[in-house]
Amino acid sequence: MSANLSAILYLVSGVLFILALRGLSSPETSRQGNLFGIIGMIIAVTVTFLSVGNFTSGFIYVLIFLTIGGSIGAFIAYRIPMTAMPELVAGFHSLVGLAAVFVAISAFINPDAFNLGTPGNIKLASLIEMAIGAAVGAITFSGSIIAFLKLQGIMSGAPITFKGQHALNALILVSIIVLTIYLCLSQSANLFWILIAVSFLIGFLIIIPIGGADMPVVISMLNSYSGWAAAGIGFTLENIALIITGALVGSSGAILSYIMCKGMNRSFFNVILGGFGATEQSAGEKNKEQRPVKSGNADDAAFLMKNASSVIIVPGYGMAVAQAQHALREMVDTLKKNDIKVSYAIHPVAGRMPGHMNVLLAEANVPYDEVFELEEINNDFANADVAFVIGANDVTNPVAKTDPQSPIYGMPVLDVEKCKSVLFVKRSLSPGYAGIDNDLFYKENTLMLFADAKKMTEDIIKNL
Amino acid sequence: MEIDPFIFRLSIFILSIFIGYYVVWSVTPSLHTPLMSVTNAISSVIIVGAIIAALSGNDGVVFSSSSIYGFLAIILAAVNIFGGFLVTQRMLAMYKKKKKDK
Protein backbone atom coordinates (compact mmCIF):
# COMPACT_ATOMS: atom_id res chain seq x y z
CA MET A 1 0.00 0.00 0.00
CA SER A 2 1.43 3.40 -0.93
CA ALA A 3 2.47 5.72 1.85
CA ASN A 4 0.09 8.41 0.66
CA LEU A 5 -2.94 6.14 0.56
CA SER A 6 -2.24 4.81 4.03
CA ALA A 7 -1.75 8.37 5.33
CA ILE A 8 -5.18 9.31 3.97
CA LEU A 9 -6.77 6.26 5.53
CA TYR A 10 -5.13 7.10 8.87
CA LEU A 11 -6.66 10.55 8.49
CA VAL A 12 -10.06 8.91 7.95
CA SER A 13 -9.69 6.95 11.16
CA GLY A 14 -8.66 10.13 12.96
CA VAL A 15 -11.84 11.83 11.72
CA LEU A 16 -13.91 8.85 12.85
CA PHE A 17 -12.40 9.23 16.33
CA ILE A 18 -13.44 12.89 16.37
CA LEU A 19 -16.97 11.80 15.45
CA ALA A 20 -16.85 9.21 18.24
CA LEU A 21 -16.30 11.99 20.79
CA ARG A 22 -18.79 14.25 19.04
CA GLY A 23 -21.45 11.54 19.43
CA LEU A 24 -21.20 11.84 23.19
CA SER A 25 -22.89 15.25 23.09
CA SER A 26 -26.17 13.41 23.71
CA PRO A 27 -27.11 9.89 24.80
CA GLU A 28 -29.09 9.32 21.58
CA THR A 29 -26.10 9.82 19.31
CA SER A 30 -23.55 8.28 21.66
CA ARG A 31 -23.98 4.66 20.60
CA GLN A 32 -23.48 5.61 16.97
CA GLY A 33 -20.38 7.55 18.04
CA ASN A 34 -18.93 4.49 19.72
CA LEU A 35 -19.49 2.57 16.48
CA PHE A 36 -17.55 5.25 14.57
CA GLY A 37 -14.71 4.80 17.05
CA ILE A 38 -14.67 1.03 16.49
CA ILE A 39 -14.67 1.47 12.69
CA GLY A 40 -11.82 4.00 12.99
CA MET A 41 -9.80 1.49 14.99
CA ILE A 42 -10.44 -1.32 12.50
CA ILE A 43 -9.32 0.93 9.63
CA ALA A 44 -6.14 1.97 11.46
CA VAL A 45 -5.16 -1.61 12.30
CA THR A 46 -5.96 -2.94 8.81
CA VAL A 47 -4.02 -0.17 7.10
CA THR A 48 -1.02 -0.91 9.32
CA PHE A 49 -1.06 -4.58 8.37
CA LEU A 50 -1.31 -3.73 4.67
CA SER A 51 1.39 -1.10 4.73
CA VAL A 52 3.86 -3.28 6.62
CA GLY A 53 2.94 -6.05 4.18
CA ASN A 54 4.64 -8.75 6.21
CA PHE A 55 2.28 -11.72 6.28
CA THR A 56 4.80 -14.33 7.37
CA SER A 57 4.80 -16.26 10.64
CA GLY A 58 5.18 -12.99 12.55
CA PHE A 59 1.73 -11.93 11.35
CA ILE A 60 0.18 -15.06 12.83
CA TYR A 61 1.81 -14.25 16.16
CA VAL A 62 0.48 -10.69 15.98
CA LEU A 63 -3.04 -12.07 15.53
CA ILE A 64 -2.53 -14.46 18.43
CA PHE A 65 -1.34 -11.70 20.77
CA LEU A 66 -4.15 -9.47 19.57
CA THR A 67 -6.66 -12.18 20.39
CA ILE A 68 -5.17 -12.81 23.82
CA GLY A 69 -5.27 -9.11 24.74
CA GLY A 70 -8.69 -8.67 23.17
CA SER A 71 -10.18 -11.57 25.11
CA ILE A 72 -8.80 -10.27 28.38
CA GLY A 73 -10.19 -6.82 27.60
CA ALA A 74 -13.61 -8.14 26.58
CA PHE A 75 -13.78 -10.32 29.66
CA ILE A 76 -12.99 -7.38 31.95
CA ALA A 77 -15.45 -5.12 30.12
CA TYR A 78 -18.34 -7.52 30.68
CA ARG A 79 -17.52 -8.42 34.26
CA ILE A 80 -16.61 -5.07 35.78
CA PRO A 81 -19.24 -3.62 38.16
CA MET A 82 -20.15 -0.01 37.41
CA THR A 83 -19.00 1.11 40.86
CA ALA A 84 -15.49 0.03 39.86
CA MET A 85 -15.32 2.16 36.70
CA PRO A 86 -12.72 4.56 38.19
CA GLU A 87 -10.35 1.68 38.94
CA LEU A 88 -10.92 0.23 35.50
CA VAL A 89 -10.20 3.50 33.74
CA ALA A 90 -7.07 4.06 35.86
CA GLY A 91 -5.93 0.54 35.04
CA PHE A 92 -6.53 1.08 31.33
CA HIS A 93 -4.58 4.34 31.40
CA SER A 94 -1.60 2.50 32.83
CA LEU A 95 -1.74 0.06 29.91
CA VAL A 96 -1.71 2.85 27.32
CA GLY A 97 1.26 4.39 29.12
CA LEU A 98 3.20 1.15 29.22
CA ALA A 99 2.38 0.38 25.58
CA ALA A 100 3.79 3.80 24.64
CA VAL A 101 6.98 2.99 26.57
CA PHE A 102 7.33 -0.38 24.83
CA VAL A 103 6.82 1.09 21.38
CA ALA A 104 9.41 3.77 22.13
CA ILE A 105 11.90 1.15 23.36
CA SER A 106 11.36 -0.94 20.27
CA ALA A 107 11.84 2.09 18.04
CA PHE A 108 15.05 2.94 19.90
CA ILE A 109 16.49 -0.55 19.57
CA ASN A 110 15.47 -1.05 15.95
CA PRO A 111 14.97 2.36 14.31
CA ASP A 112 15.34 0.88 10.80
CA ALA A 113 11.91 -0.72 11.06
CA PHE A 114 10.37 2.72 11.58
CA ASN A 115 12.56 4.56 9.03
CA LEU A 116 14.15 6.62 11.79
CA GLY A 117 17.81 5.97 10.98
CA THR A 118 20.12 3.29 12.32
CA PRO A 119 20.90 2.30 15.93
CA GLY A 120 23.25 4.87 17.43
CA ASN A 121 22.44 7.25 14.63
CA ILE A 122 18.75 8.07 15.05
CA LYS A 123 17.40 11.28 13.55
CA LEU A 124 17.51 14.03 16.16
CA ALA A 125 13.81 15.00 15.91
CA SER A 126 12.76 11.35 16.17
CA LEU A 127 14.94 10.86 19.20
CA ILE A 128 13.36 13.82 20.98
CA GLU A 129 9.84 12.64 20.13
CA MET A 130 10.72 9.14 21.25
CA ALA A 131 12.12 10.40 24.55
CA ILE A 132 9.01 12.50 25.18
CA GLY A 133 6.69 9.62 24.29
CA ALA A 134 8.59 7.22 26.54
CA ALA A 135 8.84 9.64 29.46
CA VAL A 136 5.18 10.69 29.41
CA GLY A 137 4.16 7.07 28.87
CA ALA A 138 6.19 5.96 31.88
CA ILE A 139 4.71 8.73 34.05
CA THR A 140 1.21 7.73 32.93
CA PHE A 141 1.95 4.12 33.75
CA SER A 142 3.31 4.49 37.27
CA GLY A 143 0.90 7.33 38.14
CA SER A 144 -2.09 5.27 37.03
CA ILE A 145 -0.88 2.28 39.01
CA ILE A 146 -0.84 4.39 42.18
CA ALA A 147 -4.27 5.86 41.34
CA PHE A 148 -5.55 2.34 40.77
CA LEU A 149 -4.19 1.10 44.10
CA LYS A 150 -5.67 4.06 45.96
CA LEU A 151 -9.08 3.66 44.31
CA GLN A 152 -9.06 -0.07 44.87
CA GLY A 153 -8.31 0.54 48.55
CA ILE A 154 -5.14 -1.58 48.40
CA MET A 155 -3.21 1.58 49.19
CA SER A 156 -4.49 4.07 51.73
CA GLY A 157 -6.29 7.04 50.19
CA ALA A 158 -4.54 9.32 52.65
CA PRO A 159 -2.02 11.68 51.07
CA ILE A 160 1.56 10.56 51.57
CA THR A 161 3.77 13.58 52.12
CA PHE A 162 7.32 14.01 53.30
CA LYS A 163 9.76 16.81 53.76
CA GLY A 164 11.41 18.10 50.62
CA GLN A 165 8.86 16.34 48.42
CA HIS A 166 8.35 19.25 46.05
CA ALA A 167 12.08 19.91 45.84
CA LEU A 168 12.72 16.26 44.99
CA ASN A 169 10.01 16.24 42.32
CA ALA A 170 11.37 19.43 40.79
CA LEU A 171 14.87 17.96 40.78
CA ILE A 172 13.66 14.81 39.02
CA LEU A 173 11.76 16.83 36.42
CA VAL A 174 14.86 18.86 35.68
CA SER A 175 16.91 15.67 35.44
CA ILE A 176 14.44 14.29 32.86
CA ILE A 177 15.07 17.33 30.67
CA VAL A 178 18.84 17.09 31.16
CA LEU A 179 18.79 13.37 30.38
CA THR A 180 16.83 14.01 27.19
CA ILE A 181 19.40 16.58 26.07
CA TYR A 182 22.34 14.26 26.79
CA LEU A 183 20.49 11.40 25.12
CA CYS A 184 20.22 13.47 21.95
CA LEU A 185 23.90 14.32 22.07
CA SER A 186 25.22 10.85 22.83
CA GLN A 187 22.51 8.45 21.51
CA SER A 188 23.49 6.30 24.50
CA ALA A 189 21.18 3.37 25.23
CA ASN A 190 22.02 3.58 28.93
CA LEU A 191 20.73 7.13 29.14
CA PHE A 192 17.52 6.03 27.42
CA TRP A 193 16.95 3.35 30.07
CA ILE A 194 17.76 5.78 32.89
CA LEU A 195 15.32 8.28 31.40
CA ILE A 196 12.54 5.69 31.45
CA ALA A 197 13.39 4.58 35.00
CA VAL A 198 13.41 8.16 36.30
CA SER A 199 10.06 8.83 34.57
CA PHE A 200 8.52 5.81 36.27
CA LEU A 201 9.75 7.19 39.57
CA ILE A 202 8.33 10.68 39.06
CA GLY A 203 4.93 9.29 38.03
CA PHE A 204 4.85 7.45 41.32
CA LEU A 205 5.97 10.48 43.35
CA ILE A 206 3.50 12.87 41.70
CA ILE A 207 0.45 10.80 42.65
CA ILE A 208 1.25 9.60 46.19
CA PRO A 209 0.68 13.00 47.89
CA ILE A 210 -2.81 13.35 46.35
CA GLY A 211 -5.70 12.35 48.61
CA GLY A 212 -8.25 9.69 47.73
CA ALA A 213 -11.11 12.13 47.27
CA ASP A 214 -9.12 14.09 44.67
CA MET A 215 -9.05 11.03 42.45
CA PRO A 216 -11.53 12.51 39.94
CA VAL A 217 -8.89 15.12 39.10
CA VAL A 218 -6.08 12.58 39.05
CA ILE A 219 -7.88 10.18 36.71
CA SER A 220 -8.72 13.02 34.33
CA MET A 221 -5.15 14.24 34.45
CA LEU A 222 -3.75 10.79 33.69
CA ASN A 223 -6.29 10.52 30.87
CA SER A 224 -4.73 13.63 29.46
CA TYR A 225 -1.18 12.29 29.92
CA SER A 226 -2.01 9.06 28.11
CA GLY A 227 -3.10 11.22 25.17
CA TRP A 228 0.11 13.24 25.12
CA ALA A 229 2.15 10.02 25.31
CA ALA A 230 0.25 8.67 22.30
CA ALA A 231 0.84 11.94 20.43
CA GLY A 232 4.58 11.76 21.20
CA ILE A 233 4.75 8.27 19.73
CA GLY A 234 2.60 9.50 16.83
CA PHE A 235 5.26 12.06 15.95
CA THR A 236 7.97 9.40 16.17
CA LEU A 237 6.07 7.09 13.83
CA GLU A 238 4.92 9.99 11.65
CA ASN A 239 1.43 8.57 12.01
CA ILE A 240 -1.48 10.96 11.54
CA ALA A 241 -4.12 8.80 13.27
CA LEU A 242 -1.96 8.65 16.37
CA ILE A 243 -1.20 12.39 16.36
CA ILE A 244 -4.88 13.36 15.99
CA THR A 245 -6.00 10.89 18.65
CA GLY A 246 -3.28 11.91 21.06
CA ALA A 247 -4.28 15.56 20.73
CA LEU A 248 -7.99 14.75 21.20
CA VAL A 249 -7.42 12.61 24.28
CA GLY A 250 -4.91 15.05 25.70
CA SER A 251 -7.27 17.99 25.51
CA SER A 252 -10.23 15.90 26.66
CA GLY A 253 -8.45 14.87 29.84
CA ALA A 254 -7.30 18.42 30.45
CA ILE A 255 -10.87 19.76 30.17
CA LEU A 256 -12.18 17.09 32.53
CA SER A 257 -9.49 17.94 35.10
CA TYR A 258 -10.50 21.58 34.81
CA ILE A 259 -14.19 20.78 35.31
CA MET A 260 -13.40 18.63 38.34
CA CYS A 261 -11.19 21.31 39.90
CA LYS A 262 -13.91 23.90 39.37
CA GLY A 263 -16.44 21.56 40.98
CA MET A 264 -14.32 21.65 44.11
CA ASN A 265 -13.33 25.30 43.76
CA ARG A 266 -9.68 24.40 43.85
CA SER A 267 -6.87 25.29 41.56
CA PHE A 268 -5.21 22.55 39.57
CA PHE A 269 -1.89 23.21 41.31
CA ASN A 270 -3.51 23.03 44.69
CA VAL A 271 -4.71 19.50 43.89
CA ILE A 272 -1.44 18.39 42.30
CA LEU A 273 0.70 19.64 45.16
CA GLY A 274 -1.54 17.54 47.35
CA GLY A 275 -1.99 17.08 51.05
CA PHE A 276 -5.52 18.53 51.21
CA GLY A 277 -7.16 15.77 53.25
CA ALA A 278 -4.40 15.83 55.85
CA THR A 279 -4.41 19.54 56.66
CA GLU A 280 -8.14 20.11 56.87
CA GLN A 281 -8.90 17.35 59.34
CA SER A 282 -7.70 19.45 62.27
CA ALA A 283 -10.07 22.25 61.35
CA GLY A 284 -12.96 19.81 61.72
CA GLU A 285 -11.91 18.74 65.19
CA LYS A 286 -11.99 22.27 66.54
CA ASN A 287 -15.56 23.33 65.89
CA LYS A 288 -17.15 20.11 67.03
CA GLU A 289 -19.89 21.43 69.27
CA GLN A 290 -23.07 19.78 70.36
CA ARG A 291 -26.02 21.22 68.55
CA PRO A 292 -29.56 19.89 68.52
CA VAL A 293 -30.45 17.64 65.63
CA LYS A 294 -33.85 16.38 64.61
CA SER A 295 -33.76 12.74 63.76
CA GLY A 296 -36.51 10.58 62.37
CA ASN A 297 -37.30 7.14 61.05
CA ALA A 298 -38.45 5.61 57.79
CA ASP A 299 -42.09 6.18 58.74
CA ASP A 300 -41.58 9.96 59.10
CA ALA A 301 -39.67 10.09 55.84
CA ALA A 302 -42.36 8.17 53.98
CA PHE A 303 -45.04 10.47 55.43
CA LEU A 304 -43.19 13.60 54.32
CA MET A 305 -42.61 12.33 50.82
CA LYS A 306 -46.13 10.96 50.36
CA ASN A 307 -47.53 14.41 51.06
CA ALA A 308 -45.07 16.21 48.82
CA SER A 309 -45.79 17.22 45.26
CA SER A 310 -42.15 17.36 44.19
CA VAL A 311 -39.06 15.59 45.50
CA ILE A 312 -35.43 16.09 44.53
CA ILE A 313 -32.98 13.26 45.16
CA VAL A 314 -29.36 14.22 45.89
CA PRO A 315 -27.22 11.11 45.53
CA GLY A 316 -23.55 10.94 46.49
CA TYR A 317 -20.81 8.38 46.50
CA GLY A 318 -22.08 6.97 49.79
CA MET A 319 -25.15 5.74 47.91
CA ALA A 320 -22.93 3.74 45.58
CA VAL A 321 -20.90 2.34 48.48
CA ALA A 322 -24.11 1.15 50.14
CA GLN A 323 -25.32 -0.21 46.77
CA ALA A 324 -28.57 1.66 47.37
CA GLN A 325 -29.20 2.83 43.79
CA HIS A 326 -31.64 0.05 42.90
CA ALA A 327 -33.61 0.46 46.10
CA LEU A 328 -33.59 4.20 45.47
CA ARG A 329 -35.08 3.78 42.01
CA GLU A 330 -37.78 1.52 43.43
CA MET A 331 -38.62 4.18 45.99
CA VAL A 332 -38.84 6.78 43.23
CA ASP A 333 -41.07 4.50 41.15
CA THR A 334 -43.47 4.24 44.07
CA LEU A 335 -43.45 8.01 44.52
CA LYS A 336 -44.13 8.55 40.84
CA LYS A 337 -47.12 6.22 41.01
CA ASN A 338 -48.53 8.65 43.57
CA ASP A 339 -48.11 11.50 41.05
CA ILE A 340 -45.15 13.02 42.83
CA LYS A 341 -42.63 14.74 40.59
CA VAL A 342 -39.14 13.34 41.21
CA SER A 343 -35.82 14.50 39.82
CA TYR A 344 -32.20 13.80 40.62
CA ALA A 345 -29.56 16.47 41.28
CA ILE A 346 -25.94 15.58 40.53
CA HIS A 347 -22.99 17.59 41.75
CA PRO A 348 -20.00 17.71 39.37
CA VAL A 349 -17.78 15.87 41.84
CA ALA A 350 -20.32 13.32 43.04
CA GLY A 351 -18.68 9.93 42.66
CA ARG A 352 -15.07 9.00 42.12
CA MET A 353 -14.69 10.10 38.52
CA PRO A 354 -16.36 12.58 36.16
CA GLY A 355 -19.92 11.49 35.40
CA HIS A 356 -19.66 8.46 37.66
CA MET A 357 -22.98 9.05 39.44
CA ASN A 358 -24.84 9.32 36.14
CA VAL A 359 -23.60 5.90 35.08
CA LEU A 360 -24.59 4.36 38.42
CA LEU A 361 -28.09 5.80 38.14
CA ALA A 362 -28.37 4.72 34.51
CA GLU A 363 -27.42 1.21 35.59
CA ALA A 364 -30.28 1.25 38.08
CA ASN A 365 -32.61 2.10 35.16
CA VAL A 366 -33.07 5.72 36.10
CA PRO A 367 -34.03 7.54 32.87
CA TYR A 368 -31.35 10.10 32.04
CA ASP A 369 -33.90 12.86 31.44
CA GLU A 370 -34.79 12.80 35.15
CA VAL A 371 -31.16 13.44 36.10
CA PHE A 372 -29.95 17.04 36.22
CA GLU A 373 -26.64 18.79 36.67
CA LEU A 374 -26.08 21.37 39.40
CA GLU A 375 -26.68 24.47 37.24
CA GLU A 376 -29.82 22.99 35.71
CA ILE A 377 -31.57 22.16 38.94
CA ASN A 378 -30.22 24.47 41.61
CA ASN A 379 -33.07 26.97 41.26
CA ASP A 380 -35.66 24.22 41.63
CA PHE A 381 -34.80 23.47 45.25
CA ALA A 382 -36.67 26.57 46.41
CA ASN A 383 -39.88 25.21 44.86
CA ALA A 384 -39.45 21.59 45.86
CA ASP A 385 -41.15 20.09 48.90
CA VAL A 386 -38.60 17.49 49.90
CA ALA A 387 -34.91 17.03 49.20
CA PHE A 388 -33.72 13.50 49.79
CA VAL A 389 -29.95 13.53 50.38
CA ILE A 390 -28.47 10.07 50.19
CA GLY A 391 -24.74 9.45 50.49
CA ALA A 392 -23.79 13.05 49.74
CA ASN A 393 -22.49 15.51 52.32
CA ASP A 394 -20.00 18.28 51.53
CA VAL A 395 -21.68 19.12 48.22
CA THR A 396 -24.81 20.21 50.13
CA ASN A 397 -23.05 22.23 52.83
CA PRO A 398 -24.39 25.81 52.87
CA VAL A 399 -21.18 26.90 54.64
CA ALA A 400 -19.54 27.01 51.21
CA LYS A 401 -21.76 30.02 50.47
CA THR A 402 -21.75 31.77 53.83
CA ASP A 403 -18.46 31.28 55.68
CA PRO A 404 -15.34 32.70 54.01
CA GLN A 405 -13.24 30.94 56.70
CA SER A 406 -14.39 27.52 55.58
CA PRO A 407 -11.98 25.40 53.53
CA ILE A 408 -14.75 24.70 51.05
CA TYR A 409 -15.83 28.34 50.74
CA GLY A 410 -16.63 29.18 47.13
CA MET A 411 -17.20 25.59 46.09
CA PRO A 412 -20.42 25.31 44.08
CA VAL A 413 -23.00 23.50 46.25
CA LEU A 414 -26.54 22.28 45.78
CA ASP A 415 -29.03 24.65 47.43
CA VAL A 416 -30.64 21.83 49.35
CA GLU A 417 -31.44 24.00 52.39
CA LYS A 418 -33.92 26.02 50.34
CA CYS A 419 -36.27 23.04 50.17
CA LYS A 420 -39.32 23.02 52.44
CA SER A 421 -37.92 19.97 54.15
CA VAL A 422 -34.71 18.02 53.87
CA LEU A 423 -34.29 14.31 54.51
CA PHE A 424 -30.66 13.43 55.14
CA VAL A 425 -29.74 9.76 55.10
CA LYS A 426 -26.44 9.24 56.87
CA ARG A 427 -24.94 6.76 59.26
CA SER A 428 -23.77 9.33 61.79
CA LEU A 429 -23.09 13.05 62.19
CA SER A 430 -19.46 12.59 61.23
CA PRO A 431 -18.07 15.19 58.85
CA GLY A 432 -17.45 14.39 55.21
CA TYR A 433 -14.23 14.29 53.29
CA ALA A 434 -13.49 18.00 53.76
CA GLY A 435 -13.53 17.34 57.50
CA ILE A 436 -16.01 20.10 58.29
CA ASP A 437 -19.38 20.04 59.94
CA ASN A 438 -22.39 20.34 57.68
CA ASP A 439 -24.70 23.18 58.82
CA LEU A 440 -27.53 21.48 57.04
CA PHE A 441 -27.73 18.84 59.81
CA TYR A 442 -28.88 21.45 62.32
CA LYS A 443 -31.41 23.35 60.22
CA GLU A 444 -34.96 23.62 61.41
CA ASN A 445 -36.32 21.87 58.31
CA THR A 446 -33.82 18.99 58.27
CA LEU A 447 -34.74 15.53 59.40
CA MET A 448 -31.76 13.22 59.86
CA LEU A 449 -32.28 9.55 59.04
CA PHE A 450 -29.48 7.70 60.78
CA ALA A 451 -29.11 4.39 58.98
CA ASP A 452 -27.40 2.56 56.19
CA ALA A 453 -28.54 4.12 52.91
CA LYS A 454 -29.82 0.91 51.38
CA LYS A 455 -31.63 -0.31 54.48
CA MET A 456 -33.27 3.07 55.08
CA THR A 457 -34.45 3.31 51.48
CA GLU A 458 -35.95 -0.17 51.65
CA ASP A 459 -37.70 0.70 54.92
CA ILE A 460 -39.14 3.85 53.37
CA ILE A 461 -40.54 1.82 50.46
CA LYS A 462 -42.34 -0.43 52.96
CA ASN A 463 -43.89 2.61 54.61
CA LEU A 464 -44.98 4.38 51.46
CA MET B 1 12.91 26.35 0.56
CA GLU B 2 10.83 23.30 1.26
CA ILE B 3 8.76 23.00 4.39
CA ASP B 4 9.81 20.21 6.71
CA PRO B 5 7.07 17.51 6.90
CA PHE B 6 7.37 17.85 10.65
CA ILE B 7 5.66 21.24 10.38
CA PHE B 8 2.66 19.60 8.70
CA ARG B 9 2.39 17.07 11.48
CA LEU B 10 2.73 19.80 14.05
CA SER B 11 -0.09 21.73 12.33
CA ILE B 12 -2.33 18.66 12.42
CA PHE B 13 -1.47 18.22 16.09
CA ILE B 14 -2.25 21.80 17.06
CA LEU B 15 -5.49 21.90 15.09
CA SER B 16 -6.55 18.58 16.61
CA ILE B 17 -6.05 20.01 20.08
CA PHE B 18 -8.50 22.76 19.19
CA ILE B 19 -10.96 20.30 17.68
CA GLY B 20 -10.66 18.22 20.84
CA TYR B 21 -11.23 21.29 22.98
CA TYR B 22 -14.49 22.28 21.29
CA VAL B 23 -15.79 18.75 20.81
CA VAL B 24 -15.18 17.78 24.43
CA TRP B 25 -16.85 20.91 25.79
CA SER B 26 -19.96 19.89 23.90
CA VAL B 27 -20.03 16.49 25.60
CA THR B 28 -22.89 16.35 28.07
CA PRO B 29 -21.64 16.01 31.67
CA SER B 30 -23.75 12.91 32.23
CA LEU B 31 -21.59 11.13 29.65
CA HIS B 32 -18.21 12.06 31.10
CA THR B 33 -17.47 8.53 32.29
CA PRO B 34 -18.14 7.00 28.85
CA LEU B 35 -16.03 9.85 27.44
CA MET B 36 -13.10 8.71 29.53
CA SER B 37 -13.47 5.07 28.60
CA VAL B 38 -13.82 5.83 24.90
CA THR B 39 -10.81 8.17 24.87
CA ASN B 40 -8.99 5.32 26.53
CA ALA B 41 -9.98 2.98 23.76
CA ILE B 42 -9.05 5.35 20.93
CA SER B 43 -5.70 6.31 22.45
CA SER B 44 -4.86 2.63 22.11
CA VAL B 45 -4.51 3.29 18.39
CA ILE B 46 -0.91 3.22 19.57
CA ILE B 47 -1.29 -0.45 18.61
CA VAL B 48 -0.30 0.78 15.14
CA GLY B 49 3.22 1.38 16.44
CA ALA B 50 3.15 -1.90 18.32
CA ILE B 51 2.29 -3.83 15.13
CA ILE B 52 5.09 -2.16 13.17
CA ALA B 53 7.49 -2.97 16.02
CA ALA B 54 6.32 -6.58 16.26
CA LEU B 55 6.69 -7.20 12.53
CA SER B 56 10.12 -5.57 12.40
CA GLY B 57 11.95 -8.87 12.95
CA ASN B 58 14.03 -10.28 10.10
CA ASP B 59 12.92 -13.31 8.08
CA GLY B 60 12.78 -16.38 10.22
CA VAL B 61 13.31 -14.49 13.47
CA VAL B 62 9.90 -13.62 14.85
CA PHE B 63 11.01 -12.67 18.34
CA SER B 64 13.97 -10.32 18.27
CA SER B 65 15.06 -7.94 21.01
CA SER B 66 12.98 -5.15 19.48
CA SER B 67 9.94 -7.08 18.21
CA ILE B 68 9.32 -8.63 21.63
CA TYR B 69 8.43 -5.16 22.95
CA GLY B 70 6.05 -4.78 20.03
CA PHE B 71 4.28 -8.01 20.93
CA LEU B 72 3.98 -6.98 24.57
CA ALA B 73 2.59 -3.60 23.50
CA ILE B 74 0.07 -5.36 21.23
CA ILE B 75 -1.33 -7.29 24.19
CA LEU B 76 -1.60 -4.17 26.34
CA ALA B 77 -3.19 -2.09 23.59
CA ALA B 78 -5.57 -4.90 22.62
CA VAL B 79 -6.81 -5.20 26.21
CA ASN B 80 -7.52 -1.48 26.08
CA ILE B 81 -9.18 -1.40 22.67
CA PHE B 82 -11.57 -4.26 23.32
CA GLY B 83 -12.06 -3.41 26.98
CA GLY B 84 -12.50 0.30 26.28
CA PHE B 85 -14.99 0.06 23.43
CA LEU B 86 -17.00 -2.76 24.99
CA VAL B 87 -17.32 -1.17 28.41
CA THR B 88 -18.33 2.09 26.73
CA GLN B 89 -20.96 0.26 24.75
CA ARG B 90 -22.19 -1.44 27.89
CA MET B 91 -22.51 1.89 29.68
CA LEU B 92 -24.19 3.70 26.80
CA ALA B 93 -26.73 0.90 26.47
CA MET B 94 -27.92 1.74 30.00
CA TYR B 95 -28.80 5.35 29.22
CA LYS B 96 -32.51 5.22 28.57
CA LYS B 97 -35.18 7.83 28.21
CA LYS B 98 -38.25 8.05 30.38
CA LYS B 99 -40.99 5.70 29.28
CA LYS B 100 -44.15 7.74 28.81
CA ASP B 101 -46.77 5.22 29.96
CA LYS B 102 -46.36 2.14 32.04
PDB file of C-alpha atoms in Angstrom, chain A residues 5 38 44 103 115 128 138 164 173 177 187 189 194 205 207 216 226 264 317 320 325 330-331 369 410 450-451 460:
ATOM      1  CA  LEU A   5      -2.942   6.143   0.560  1.00  0.00           C
ATOM      2  CA  ILE A  38     -14.665   1.033  16.492  1.00  0.00           C
ATOM      3  CA  ALA A  44      -6.142   1.971  11.461  1.00  0.00           C
ATOM      4  CA  VAL A 103       6.824   1.094  21.379  1.00  0.00           C
ATOM      5  CA  ASN A 115      12.564   4.558   9.031  1.00  0.00           C
ATOM      6  CA  ILE A 128      13.363  13.823  20.985  1.00  0.00           C
ATOM      7  CA  ALA A 138       6.186   5.962  31.878  1.00  0.00           C
ATOM      8  CA  GLY A 164      11.413  18.100  50.618  1.00  0.00           C
ATOM      9  CA  LEU A 173      11.756  16.826  36.417  1.00  0.00           C
ATOM     10  CA  ILE A 177      15.073  17.330  30.673  1.00  0.00           C
ATOM     11  CA  GLN A 187      22.506   8.446  21.509  1.00  0.00           C
ATOM     12  CA  ALA A 189      21.175   3.371  25.231  1.00  0.00           C
ATOM     13  CA  ILE A 194      17.756   5.779  32.887  1.00  0.00           C
ATOM     14  CA  LEU A 205       5.972  10.478  43.345  1.00  0.00           C
ATOM     15  CA  ILE A 207       0.446  10.804  42.654  1.00  0.00           C
ATOM     16  CA  PRO A 216     -11.533  12.509  39.936  1.00  0.00           C
ATOM     17  CA  SER A 226      -2.014   9.063  28.111  1.00  0.00           C
ATOM     18  CA  MET A 264     -14.315  21.645  44.114  1.00  0.00           C
ATOM     19  CA  TYR A 317     -20.812   8.377  46.499  1.00  0.00           C
ATOM     20  CA  ALA A 320     -22.930   3.737  45.576  1.00  0.00           C
ATOM     21  CA  GLN A 325     -29.200   2.825  43.790  1.00  0.00           C
ATOM     22  CA  GLU A 330     -37.783   1.518  43.430  1.00  0.00           C
ATOM     23  CA  MET A 331     -38.624   4.177  45.985  1.00  0.00           C
ATOM     24  CA  ASP A 369     -33.903  12.856  31.440  1.00  0.00           C
ATOM     25  CA  GLY A 410     -16.628  29.177  47.134  1.00  0.00           C
ATOM     26  CA  PHE A 450     -29.482   7.698  60.776  1.00  0.00           C
ATOM     27  CA  ALA A 451     -29.105   4.391  58.983  1.00  0.00           C
ATOM     28  CA  ILE A 460     -39.139   3.846  53.367  1.00  0.00           C
TER      29      ILE A 460
END
